[in-house]
Amino acid sequence: MSIEIITTADGSNSLLHTGLNETYHSVHGAIRESTHVFINHGLNEWMNRHPRRAIDLLEIGFGTGLNALLTQQEAEKSGIHVRYRAIEAFPLTWEVACKLNYPDMLGGGKVDFQKIHLSRWNFDEQVSDHFALAKLEGDAEHVDFGENRNDVVYFDAFSPSKQPELWTLAFLGKVVKSMKPGAVFVTYSAKGQLKRDLAVLGLRVETLPGPPGKLEMVRACQEA
Ligand SMILES: C[S@@+](CC[C@H](N)C(=O)[O-])C[C@H]1O[C@@H](n2cnc3c(N)ncnc32)[C@H](O)[C@@H]1O
């Protein structure tokens, strides 16, 4: 896999997968996008609806660990316990990850970012008081996400045009099956087919304003 570190419009780094010609985040701002889509419209939405409850979270596409770091920081700030399970088919080396400027841009978190990256794959690890991490190495298509297990899903695969196999009704069905009643699914994409498929799978689909550079994003909720 060939990747290059790039700098996005908010000053935060991302990666360019040169083989796919696909970036890991929006070029309009990696931290801005992750915060808007996954933290504000996903994690915080769920925390507001269910104050003080521990959260089981599933991420499709661990990537740079930016979503994990932002979530760890929210968990420590709020005092709400997060059990974070992330699937990744192509883990980055620490040599690459340690060049990413997220802790500097976020004003802290260097040690936690290192712990997140150096935690063992396929083990449950306690990264900080309120943040437990299980990174699973494997192809998401072949991982069983279980049933009725997740409160929040960060759906952060590469885009539907580059990775259509992770945006099929069958794959989405597997993810939706893993969601508990009242669970929240968020993604940066707002494709019509995605919204129709999520509705077919029984979720209540909302189209929300996207982060800078993107008109819309999707949040979809399992009935409580
Ligand atoms: C958009 S990036 C994720 C960005 C990430 N959430 C972050 O915070 O940096 C998509 C990720 O999905 C991973 N990926 C691609 N195909 C996959 C598959 N079949 N199963 C699991 N992960 C996959 C890629 O290696 C990449 O890390």
PDB file of C-alpha atoms and ligand atoms in Angstrom:
ATOM      1  CA  MET A   1       0.000   0.000   0.000  1.00  0.00           C
ATOM      2  CA  SER A   2       1.444   3.354  -0.986  1.00  0.00           C
ATOM      3  CA  ILE A   3       0.419   6.400   1.045  1.00  0.00           C
ATOM      4  CA  GLU A   4       1.495  10.026   1.319  1.00  0.00           C
ATOM      5  CA  ILE A   5       0.929  12.469   4.172  1.00  0.00           C
ATOM      6  CA  ILE A   6      -0.982  15.555   3.065  1.00  0.00           C
ATOM      7  CA  THR A   7      -2.092  18.740   4.838  1.00  0.00           C
ATOM      8  CA  THR A   8      -5.785  19.621   4.640  1.00  0.00           C
ATOM      9  CA  ALA A   9      -7.408  23.065   4.718  1.00  0.00           C
ATOM     10  CA  ASP A  10      -7.688  23.315   8.519  1.00  0.00           C
ATOM     11  CA  GLY A  11      -3.976  22.542   8.886  1.00  0.00           C
ATOM     12  CA  SER A  12      -4.471  18.949  10.041  1.00  0.00           C
ATOM     13  CA  ASN A  13      -2.831  16.069   8.204  1.00  0.00           C
ATOM     14  CA  SER A  14      -4.499  13.278   6.327  1.00  0.00           C
ATOM     15  CA  LEU A  15      -3.253  10.479   4.096  1.00  0.00           C
ATOM     16  CA  LEU A  16      -3.542  10.000   0.376  1.00  0.00           C
ATOM     17  CA  HIS A  17      -3.867   6.370  -0.728  1.00  0.00           C
ATOM     18  CA  THR A  18      -2.070   6.778  -4.023  1.00  0.00           C
ATOM     19  CA  GLY A  19      -3.256   3.461  -5.494  1.00  0.00           C
ATOM     20  CA  LEU A  20      -6.925   4.419  -5.094  1.00  0.00           C
ATOM     21  CA  ASN A  21      -6.277   8.172  -5.425  1.00  0.00           C
ATOM     22  CA  GLU A  22      -8.413   8.545  -2.299  1.00  0.00           C
ATOM     23  CA  THR A  23      -7.789  10.603   0.837  1.00  0.00           C
ATOM     24  CA  TYR A  24      -8.598   9.322   4.337  1.00  0.00           C
ATOM     25  CA  HIS A  25     -10.439  12.571   5.143  1.00  0.00           C
ATOM     26  CA  SER A  26     -11.861  15.617   3.425  1.00  0.00           C
ATOM     27  CA  VAL A  27      -9.183  17.882   1.943  1.00  0.00           C
ATOM     28  CA  HIS A  28     -11.279  20.747   3.357  1.00  0.00           C
ATOM     29  CA  GLY A  29     -10.159  19.782   6.852  1.00  0.00           C
ATOM     30  CA  ALA A  30      -9.569  16.366   8.427  1.00  0.00           C
ATOM     31  CA  ILE A  31     -10.169  17.381  12.047  1.00  0.00           C
ATOM     32  CA  ARG A  32     -13.040  19.632  10.994  1.00  0.00           C
ATOM     33  CA  GLU A  33     -14.739  16.791   9.108  1.00  0.00           C
ATOM     34  CA  SER A  34     -14.230  14.141  11.807  1.00  0.00           C
ATOM     35  CA  THR A  35     -15.462  16.477  14.538  1.00  0.00           C
ATOM     36  CA  HIS A  36     -18.525  17.538  12.574  1.00  0.00           C
ATOM     37  CA  VAL A  37     -19.650  14.153  11.249  1.00  0.00           C
ATOM     38  CA  PHE A  38     -18.618  11.635  13.879  1.00  0.00           C
ATOM     39  CA  ILE A  39     -18.296  13.560  17.140  1.00  0.00           C
ATOM     40  CA  ASN A  40     -20.944  16.269  16.902  1.00  0.00           C
ATOM     41  CA  HIS A  41     -23.606  14.416  14.899  1.00  0.00           C
ATOM     42  CA  GLY A  42     -22.821  10.906  16.142  1.00  0.00           C
ATOM     43  CA  LEU A  43     -21.252  10.561  19.565  1.00  0.00           C
ATOM     44  CA  ASN A  44     -22.576  13.788  21.092  1.00  0.00           C
ATOM     45  CA  GLU A  45     -26.041  13.223  19.664  1.00  0.00           C
ATOM     46  CA  TRP A  46     -26.163   9.843  21.380  1.00  0.00           C
ATOM     47  CA  MET A  47     -24.702  11.239  24.629  1.00  0.00           C
ATOM     48  CA  ASN A  48     -27.356  13.979  24.650  1.00  0.00           C
ATOM     49  CA  ARG A  49     -30.140  11.456  24.147  1.00  0.00           C
ATOM     50  CA  HIS A  50     -28.812   9.037  26.769  1.00  0.00           C
ATOM     51  CA  PRO A  51     -26.926  11.022  29.390  1.00  0.00           C
ATOM     52  CA  ARG A  52     -24.580   9.094  31.655  1.00  0.00           C
ATOM     53  CA  ARG A  53     -24.836   5.741  29.884  1.00  0.00           C
ATOM     54  CA  ALA A  54     -21.731   3.818  28.777  1.00  0.00           C
ATOM     55  CA  ILE A  55     -21.367   3.570  25.012  1.00  0.00           C
ATOM     56  CA  ASP A  56     -20.510   0.649  22.738  1.00  0.00           C
ATOM     57  CA  LEU A  57     -19.149   2.079  19.525  1.00  0.00           C
ATOM     58  CA  LEU A  58     -18.196   0.412  16.232  1.00  0.00           C
ATOM     59  CA  GLU A  59     -15.978   2.093  13.649  1.00  0.00           C
ATOM     60  CA  ILE A  60     -15.624   0.767  10.119  1.00  0.00           C
ATOM     61  CA  GLY A  61     -12.151   1.925   9.000  1.00  0.00           C
ATOM     62  CA  PHE A  62      -9.799   2.786  11.895  1.00  0.00           C
ATOM     63  CA  GLY A  63      -7.335   4.488   9.516  1.00  0.00           C
ATOM     64  CA  THR A  64      -5.234   7.195  11.157  1.00  0.00           C
ATOM     65  CA  GLY A  65      -6.930   6.827  14.547  1.00  0.00           C
ATOM     66  CA  LEU A  66      -8.199  10.412  14.375  1.00  0.00           C
ATOM     67  CA  ASN A  67     -11.809   9.453  15.163  1.00  0.00           C
ATOM     68  CA  ALA A  68     -10.559   7.273  18.002  1.00  0.00           C
ATOM     69  CA  LEU A  69      -8.462  10.099  19.490  1.00  0.00           C
ATOM     70  CA  LEU A  70     -11.313  12.630  19.243  1.00  0.00           C
ATOM     71  CA  THR A  71     -13.668  10.121  20.876  1.00  0.00           C
ATOM     72  CA  GLN A  72     -11.183   9.331  23.646  1.00  0.00           C
ATOM     73  CA  GLN A  73     -10.934  13.049  24.403  1.00  0.00           C
ATOM     74  CA  GLU A  74     -14.749  13.366  24.530  1.00  0.00           C
ATOM     75  CA  ALA A  75     -14.968  10.332  26.809  1.00  0.00           C
ATOM     76  CA  GLU A  76     -12.508  11.833  29.280  1.00  0.00           C
ATOM     77  CA  LYS A  77     -14.196  15.261  29.097  1.00  0.00           C
ATOM     78  CA  SER A  78     -17.695  13.880  29.690  1.00  0.00           C
ATOM     79  CA  GLY A  79     -16.756  11.093  32.095  1.00  0.00           C
ATOM     80  CA  ILE A  80     -18.830   8.660  29.997  1.00  0.00           C
ATOM     81  CA  HIS A  81     -17.248   5.257  29.411  1.00  0.00           C
ATOM     82  CA  VAL A  82     -16.716   4.390  25.746  1.00  0.00           C
ATOM     83  CA  ARG A  83     -15.943   0.887  24.516  1.00  0.00           C
ATOM     84  CA  TYR A  84     -14.543   1.523  21.046  1.00  0.00           C
ATOM     85  CA  ARG A  85     -14.276  -1.328  18.544  1.00  0.00           C
ATOM     86  CA  ALA A  86     -12.616  -0.484  15.224  1.00  0.00           C
ATOM     87  CA  ILE A  87     -12.082  -2.652  12.142  1.00  0.00           C
ATOM     88  CA  GLU A  88      -9.149  -2.054   9.837  1.00  0.00           C
ATOM     89  CA  ALA A  89      -7.913  -4.138   6.924  1.00  0.00           C
ATOM     90  CA  PHE A  90      -4.641  -2.270   6.364  1.00  0.00           C
ATOM     91  CA  PRO A  91      -3.189  -1.007   9.676  1.00  0.00           C
ATOM     92  CA  LEU A  92      -0.717   1.845   9.426  1.00  0.00           C
ATOM     93  CA  THR A  93       2.704   1.571  10.997  1.00  0.00           C
ATOM     94  CA  TRP A  94       3.541   3.810  13.966  1.00  0.00           C
ATOM     95  CA  GLU A  95       6.328   5.271  11.792  1.00  0.00           C
ATOM     96  CA  VAL A  96       3.593   6.770   9.603  1.00  0.00           C
ATOM     97  CA  ALA A  97       1.067   7.542  12.353  1.00  0.00           C
ATOM     98  CA  CYS A  98       3.577   9.387  14.547  1.00  0.00           C
ATOM     99  CA  LYS A  99       4.080  11.940  11.766  1.00  0.00           C
ATOM    100  CA  LEU A 100       0.406  12.985  11.900  1.00  0.00           C
ATOM    101  CA  ASN A 101      -0.066  16.324  13.646  1.00  0.00           C
ATOM    102  CA  TYR A 102      -3.370  15.607  15.438  1.00  0.00           C
ATOM    103  CA  PRO A 103      -2.149  15.964  19.061  1.00  0.00           C
ATOM    104  CA  ASP A 104      -0.435  19.260  18.179  1.00  0.00           C
ATOM    105  CA  MET A 105      -3.517  20.550  16.397  1.00  0.00           C
ATOM    106  CA  LEU A 106      -5.795  19.475  19.259  1.00  0.00           C
ATOM    107  CA  GLY A 107      -3.580  21.018  21.919  1.00  0.00           C
ATOM    108  CA  GLY A 108      -2.733  17.681  23.560  1.00  0.00           C
ATOM    109  CA  GLY A 109      -3.193  13.956  23.448  1.00  0.00           C
ATOM    110  CA  LYS A 110       0.278  12.873  22.347  1.00  0.00           C
ATOM    111  CA  VAL A 111       0.503  10.058  24.891  1.00  0.00           C
ATOM    112  CA  ASP A 112      -3.066   8.892  24.232  1.00  0.00           C
ATOM    113  CA  PHE A 113      -2.544   8.948  20.462  1.00  0.00           C
ATOM    114  CA  GLN A 114       0.557   6.813  20.905  1.00  0.00           C
ATOM    115  CA  LYS A 115      -1.318   4.413  23.192  1.00  0.00           C
ATOM    116  CA  ILE A 116      -4.160   4.174  20.675  1.00  0.00           C
ATOM    117  CA  HIS A 117      -1.719   3.240  17.925  1.00  0.00           C
ATOM    118  CA  LEU A 118       0.532   0.987  19.931  1.00  0.00           C
ATOM    119  CA  SER A 119      -2.301  -0.929  21.606  1.00  0.00           C
ATOM    120  CA  ARG A 120      -2.326  -4.510  20.397  1.00  0.00           C
ATOM    121  CA  TRP A 121      -4.523  -5.601  17.534  1.00  0.00           C
ATOM    122  CA  ASN A 122      -7.285  -8.067  18.383  1.00  0.00           C
ATOM    123  CA  PHE A 123      -7.089  -7.386  22.148  1.00  0.00           C
ATOM    124  CA  ASP A 124      -9.202  -5.301  24.520  1.00  0.00           C
ATOM    125  CA  GLU A 125      -6.988  -2.500  25.833  1.00  0.00           C
ATOM    126  CA  GLN A 126      -7.770   0.224  28.395  1.00  0.00           C
ATOM    127  CA  VAL A 127      -6.288   3.390  26.873  1.00  0.00           C
ATOM    128  CA  SER A 128      -7.478   5.825  29.560  1.00  0.00           C
ATOM    129  CA  ASP A 129      -9.952   5.902  32.454  1.00  0.00           C
ATOM    130  CA  HIS A 130     -13.042   6.171  30.243  1.00  0.00           C
ATOM    131  CA  PHE A 131     -11.831   4.765  26.944  1.00  0.00           C
ATOM    132  CA  ALA A 132     -11.385   1.064  26.144  1.00  0.00           C
ATOM    133  CA  LEU A 133     -10.207   0.110  22.681  1.00  0.00           C
ATOM    134  CA  ALA A 134     -10.416  -3.091  20.645  1.00  0.00           C
ATOM    135  CA  LYS A 135      -8.780  -2.743  17.236  1.00  0.00           C
ATOM    136  CA  LEU A 136      -9.651  -5.662  14.988  1.00  0.00           C
ATOM    137  CA  GLU A 137      -7.426  -6.346  12.033  1.00  0.00           C
ATOM    138  CA  GLY A 138      -9.316  -7.805   9.105  1.00  0.00           C
ATOM    139  CA  ASP A 139     -11.526  -7.246   6.117  1.00  0.00           C
ATOM    140  CA  ALA A 140     -14.807  -5.801   7.366  1.00  0.00           C
ATOM    141  CA  GLU A 141     -16.655  -7.876   4.792  1.00  0.00           C
ATOM    142  CA  HIS A 142     -15.633 -11.010   6.686  1.00  0.00           C
ATOM    143  CA  VAL A 143     -15.998  -9.777  10.265  1.00  0.00           C
ATOM    144  CA  ASP A 144     -19.088 -10.664  12.276  1.00  0.00           C
ATOM    145  CA  PHE A 145     -20.258  -7.501  14.068  1.00  0.00           C
ATOM    146  CA  GLY A 146     -22.721  -9.393  16.211  1.00  0.00           C
ATOM    147  CA  GLU A 147     -26.301  -8.477  17.021  1.00  0.00           C
ATOM    148  CA  ASN A 148     -27.822  -5.759  19.178  1.00  0.00           C
ATOM    149  CA  ARG A 149     -24.447  -4.654  20.457  1.00  0.00           C
ATOM    150  CA  ASN A 150     -23.584  -1.098  19.291  1.00  0.00           C
ATOM    151  CA  ASP A 151     -24.956   2.276  20.389  1.00  0.00           C
ATOM    152  CA  VAL A 152     -23.034   4.335  17.851  1.00  0.00           C
ATOM    153  CA  VAL A 153     -21.589   3.381  14.451  1.00  0.00           C
ATOM    154  CA  TYR A 154     -18.957   5.485  12.696  1.00  0.00           C
ATOM    155  CA  PHE A 155     -19.217   4.327   9.093  1.00  0.00           C
ATOM    156  CA  ASP A 156     -15.925   5.602   7.672  1.00  0.00           C
ATOM    157  CA  ALA A 157     -15.005   3.333   4.765  1.00  0.00           C
ATOM    158  CA  PHE A 158     -13.469   4.773   1.621  1.00  0.00           C
ATOM    159  CA  SER A 159     -16.056   6.362  -0.651  1.00  0.00           C
ATOM    160  CA  PRO A 160     -18.751   4.329  -2.464  1.00  0.00           C
ATOM    161  CA  SER A 161     -17.100   5.017  -5.838  1.00  0.00           C
ATOM    162  CA  LYS A 162     -13.747   3.591  -4.638  1.00  0.00           C
ATOM    163  CA  GLN A 163     -15.026   0.827  -2.397  1.00  0.00           C
ATOM    164  CA  PRO A 164     -18.549  -0.176  -3.502  1.00  0.00           C
ATOM    165  CA  GLU A 165     -18.399  -3.546  -1.709  1.00  0.00           C
ATOM    166  CA  LEU A 166     -18.666  -1.810   1.694  1.00  0.00           C
ATOM    167  CA  TRP A 167     -21.737   0.202   0.687  1.00  0.00           C
ATOM    168  CA  THR A 168     -23.995  -2.638  -0.473  1.00  0.00           C
ATOM    169  CA  LEU A 169     -27.368  -3.398   1.085  1.00  0.00           C
ATOM    170  CA  ALA A 170     -25.966  -6.726   2.309  1.00  0.00           C
ATOM    171  CA  PHE A 171     -22.976  -5.156   4.078  1.00  0.00           C
ATOM    172  CA  LEU A 172     -25.034  -2.318   5.526  1.00  0.00           C
ATOM    173  CA  GLY A 173     -27.515  -4.928   6.742  1.00  0.00           C
ATOM    174  CA  LYS A 174     -24.762  -6.629   8.712  1.00  0.00           C
ATOM    175  CA  VAL A 175     -23.824  -3.313  10.342  1.00  0.00           C
ATOM    176  CA  VAL A 176     -27.444  -2.375  11.095  1.00  0.00           C
ATOM    177  CA  LYS A 177     -28.049  -5.777  12.689  1.00  0.00           C
ATOM    178  CA  SER A 178     -25.277  -4.941  15.164  1.00  0.00           C
ATOM    179  CA  MET A 179     -27.081  -1.780  16.319  1.00  0.00           C
ATOM    180  CA  LYS A 180     -29.105  -1.659  19.549  1.00  0.00           C
ATOM    181  CA  PRO A 181     -32.543  -0.026  19.676  1.00  0.00           C
ATOM    182  CA  GLY A 182     -32.000   3.750  19.614  1.00  0.00           C
ATOM    183  CA  ALA A 183     -28.491   3.414  18.138  1.00  0.00           C
ATOM    184  CA  VAL A 184     -27.059   6.091  15.858  1.00  0.00           C
ATOM    185  CA  PHE A 185     -25.227   5.482  12.549  1.00  0.00           C
ATOM    186  CA  VAL A 186     -23.252   8.369  11.014  1.00  0.00           C
ATOM    187  CA  THR A 187     -21.265   8.749   7.822  1.00  0.00           C
ATOM    188  CA  TYR A 188     -19.820  11.515   5.673  1.00  0.00           C
ATOM    189  CA  SER A 189     -21.586  10.259   2.527  1.00  0.00           C
ATOM    190  CA  ALA A 190     -25.057  11.399   1.532  1.00  0.00           C
ATOM    191  CA  LYS A 191     -25.598   9.219  -1.559  1.00  0.00           C
ATOM    192  CA  GLY A 192     -29.236   8.623  -2.465  1.00  0.00           C
ATOM    193  CA  GLN A 193     -28.733   4.854  -2.698  1.00  0.00           C
ATOM    194  CA  LEU A 194     -27.217   4.778   0.802  1.00  0.00           C
ATOM    195  CA  LYS A 195     -30.207   6.630   2.227  1.00  0.00           C
ATOM    196  CA  ARG A 196     -32.667   4.334   0.463  1.00  0.00           C
ATOM    197  CA  ASP A 197     -30.814   1.229   1.674  1.00  0.00           C
ATOM    198  CA  LEU A 198     -30.704   2.434   5.281  1.00  0.00           C
ATOM    199  CA  ALA A 199     -34.427   3.166   5.129  1.00  0.00           C
ATOM    200  CA  VAL A 200     -35.099  -0.320   3.699  1.00  0.00           C
ATOM    201  CA  LEU A 201     -33.141  -1.702   6.670  1.00  0.00           C
ATOM    202  CA  GLY A 202     -35.577   0.039   8.996  1.00  0.00           C
ATOM    203  CA  LEU A 203     -33.547   3.075  10.092  1.00  0.00           C
ATOM    204  CA  ARG A 204     -34.932   6.604  10.352  1.00  0.00           C
ATOM    205  CA  VAL A 205     -32.676   8.517   7.947  1.00  0.00           C
ATOM    206  CA  GLU A 206     -31.764  12.189   8.333  1.00  0.00           C
ATOM    207  CA  THR A 207     -29.837  14.291   5.826  1.00  0.00           C
ATOM    208  CA  LEU A 208     -27.823  16.873   7.764  1.00  0.00           C
ATOM    209  CA  PRO A 209     -25.574  19.734   6.637  1.00  0.00           C
ATOM    210  CA  GLY A 210     -22.096  18.394   5.901  1.00  0.00           C
ATOM    211  CA  PRO A 211     -18.741  19.742   7.078  1.00  0.00           C
ATOM    212  CA  PRO A 212     -17.034  22.524   5.059  1.00  0.00           C
ATOM    213  CA  GLY A 213     -16.705  21.464   1.414  1.00  0.00           C
ATOM    214  CA  LYS A 214     -19.552  18.926   1.642  1.00  0.00           C
ATOM    215  CA  LEU A 215     -23.180  19.866   1.297  1.00  0.00           C
ATOM    216  CA  GLU A 216     -24.695  16.970   3.211  1.00  0.00           C
ATOM    217  CA  MET A 217     -24.032  13.958   5.424  1.00  0.00           C
ATOM    218  CA  VAL A 218     -26.223  11.170   6.781  1.00  0.00           C
ATOM    219  CA  ARG A 219     -27.350  10.137  10.222  1.00  0.00           C
ATOM    220  CA  ALA A 220     -29.634   7.142  10.583  1.00  0.00           C
ATOM    221  CA  CYS A 221     -31.212   5.882  13.790  1.00  0.00           C
ATOM    222  CA  GLN A 222     -32.600   2.575  14.896  1.00  0.00           C
ATOM    223  CA  GLU A 223     -36.032   2.961  16.492  1.00  0.00           C
ATOM    224  CA  ALA A 224     -35.769   3.013  20.284  1.00  0.00           C
TER     225      ALA A 224
HETATM  226  C1  LIG B   1     -11.766   6.911   5.136  1.00  0.00           C
HETATM  227  S1  LIG B   1     -10.490   5.932   5.836  1.00  0.00           S
HETATM  228  C2  LIG B   1     -10.880   5.914   7.550  1.00  0.00           C
HETATM  229  C3  LIG B   1     -10.407   7.119   8.316  1.00  0.00           C
HETATM  230  C4  LIG B   1     -10.386   6.854   9.795  1.00  0.00           C
HETATM  231  N1  LIG B   1     -11.678   6.607  10.357  1.00  0.00           N
HETATM  232  C5  LIG B   1      -9.615   7.906  10.547  1.00  0.00           C
HETATM  233  O1  LIG B   1     -10.122   8.407  11.602  1.00  0.00           O
HETATM  234  O2  LIG B   1      -8.518   8.211  10.119  1.00  0.00           O
HETATM  235  C6  LIG B   1     -11.013   4.290   5.369  1.00  0.00           C
HETATM  236  C7  LIG B   1     -10.273   3.187   6.084  1.00  0.00           C
HETATM  237  O3  LIG B   1     -10.884   1.935   5.775  1.00  0.00           O
HETATM  238  C8  LIG B   1      -9.875   0.962   5.635  1.00  0.00           C
HETATM  239  N2  LIG B   1     -10.406  -0.155   4.827  1.00  0.00           N
HETATM  240  C9  LIG B   1     -10.461  -0.255   3.494  1.00  0.00           C
HETATM  241  N3  LIG B   1     -11.048  -1.428   3.128  1.00  0.00           N
HETATM  242  C10 LIG B   1     -11.388  -2.062   4.270  1.00  0.00           C
HETATM  243  C11 LIG B   1     -12.018  -3.299   4.549  1.00  0.00           C
HETATM  244  N4  LIG B   1     -12.462  -4.098   3.573  1.00  0.00           N
HETATM  245  N5  LIG B   1     -12.171  -3.655   5.839  1.00  0.00           N
HETATM  246  C12 LIG B   1     -11.745  -2.851   6.842  1.00  0.00           C
HETATM  247  N6  LIG B   1     -11.137  -1.656   6.632  1.00  0.00           N
HETATM  248  C13 LIG B   1     -10.965  -1.262   5.367  1.00  0.00           C
HETATM  249  C14 LIG B   1      -8.763   1.719   4.946  1.00  0.00           C
HETATM  250  O4  LIG B   1      -7.526   1.049   5.080  1.00  0.00           O
HETATM  251  C15 LIG B   1      -8.812   3.051   5.666  1.00  0.00           C
HETATM  252  O5  LIG B   1      -8.005   3.027   6.805  1.00  0.00           O
END
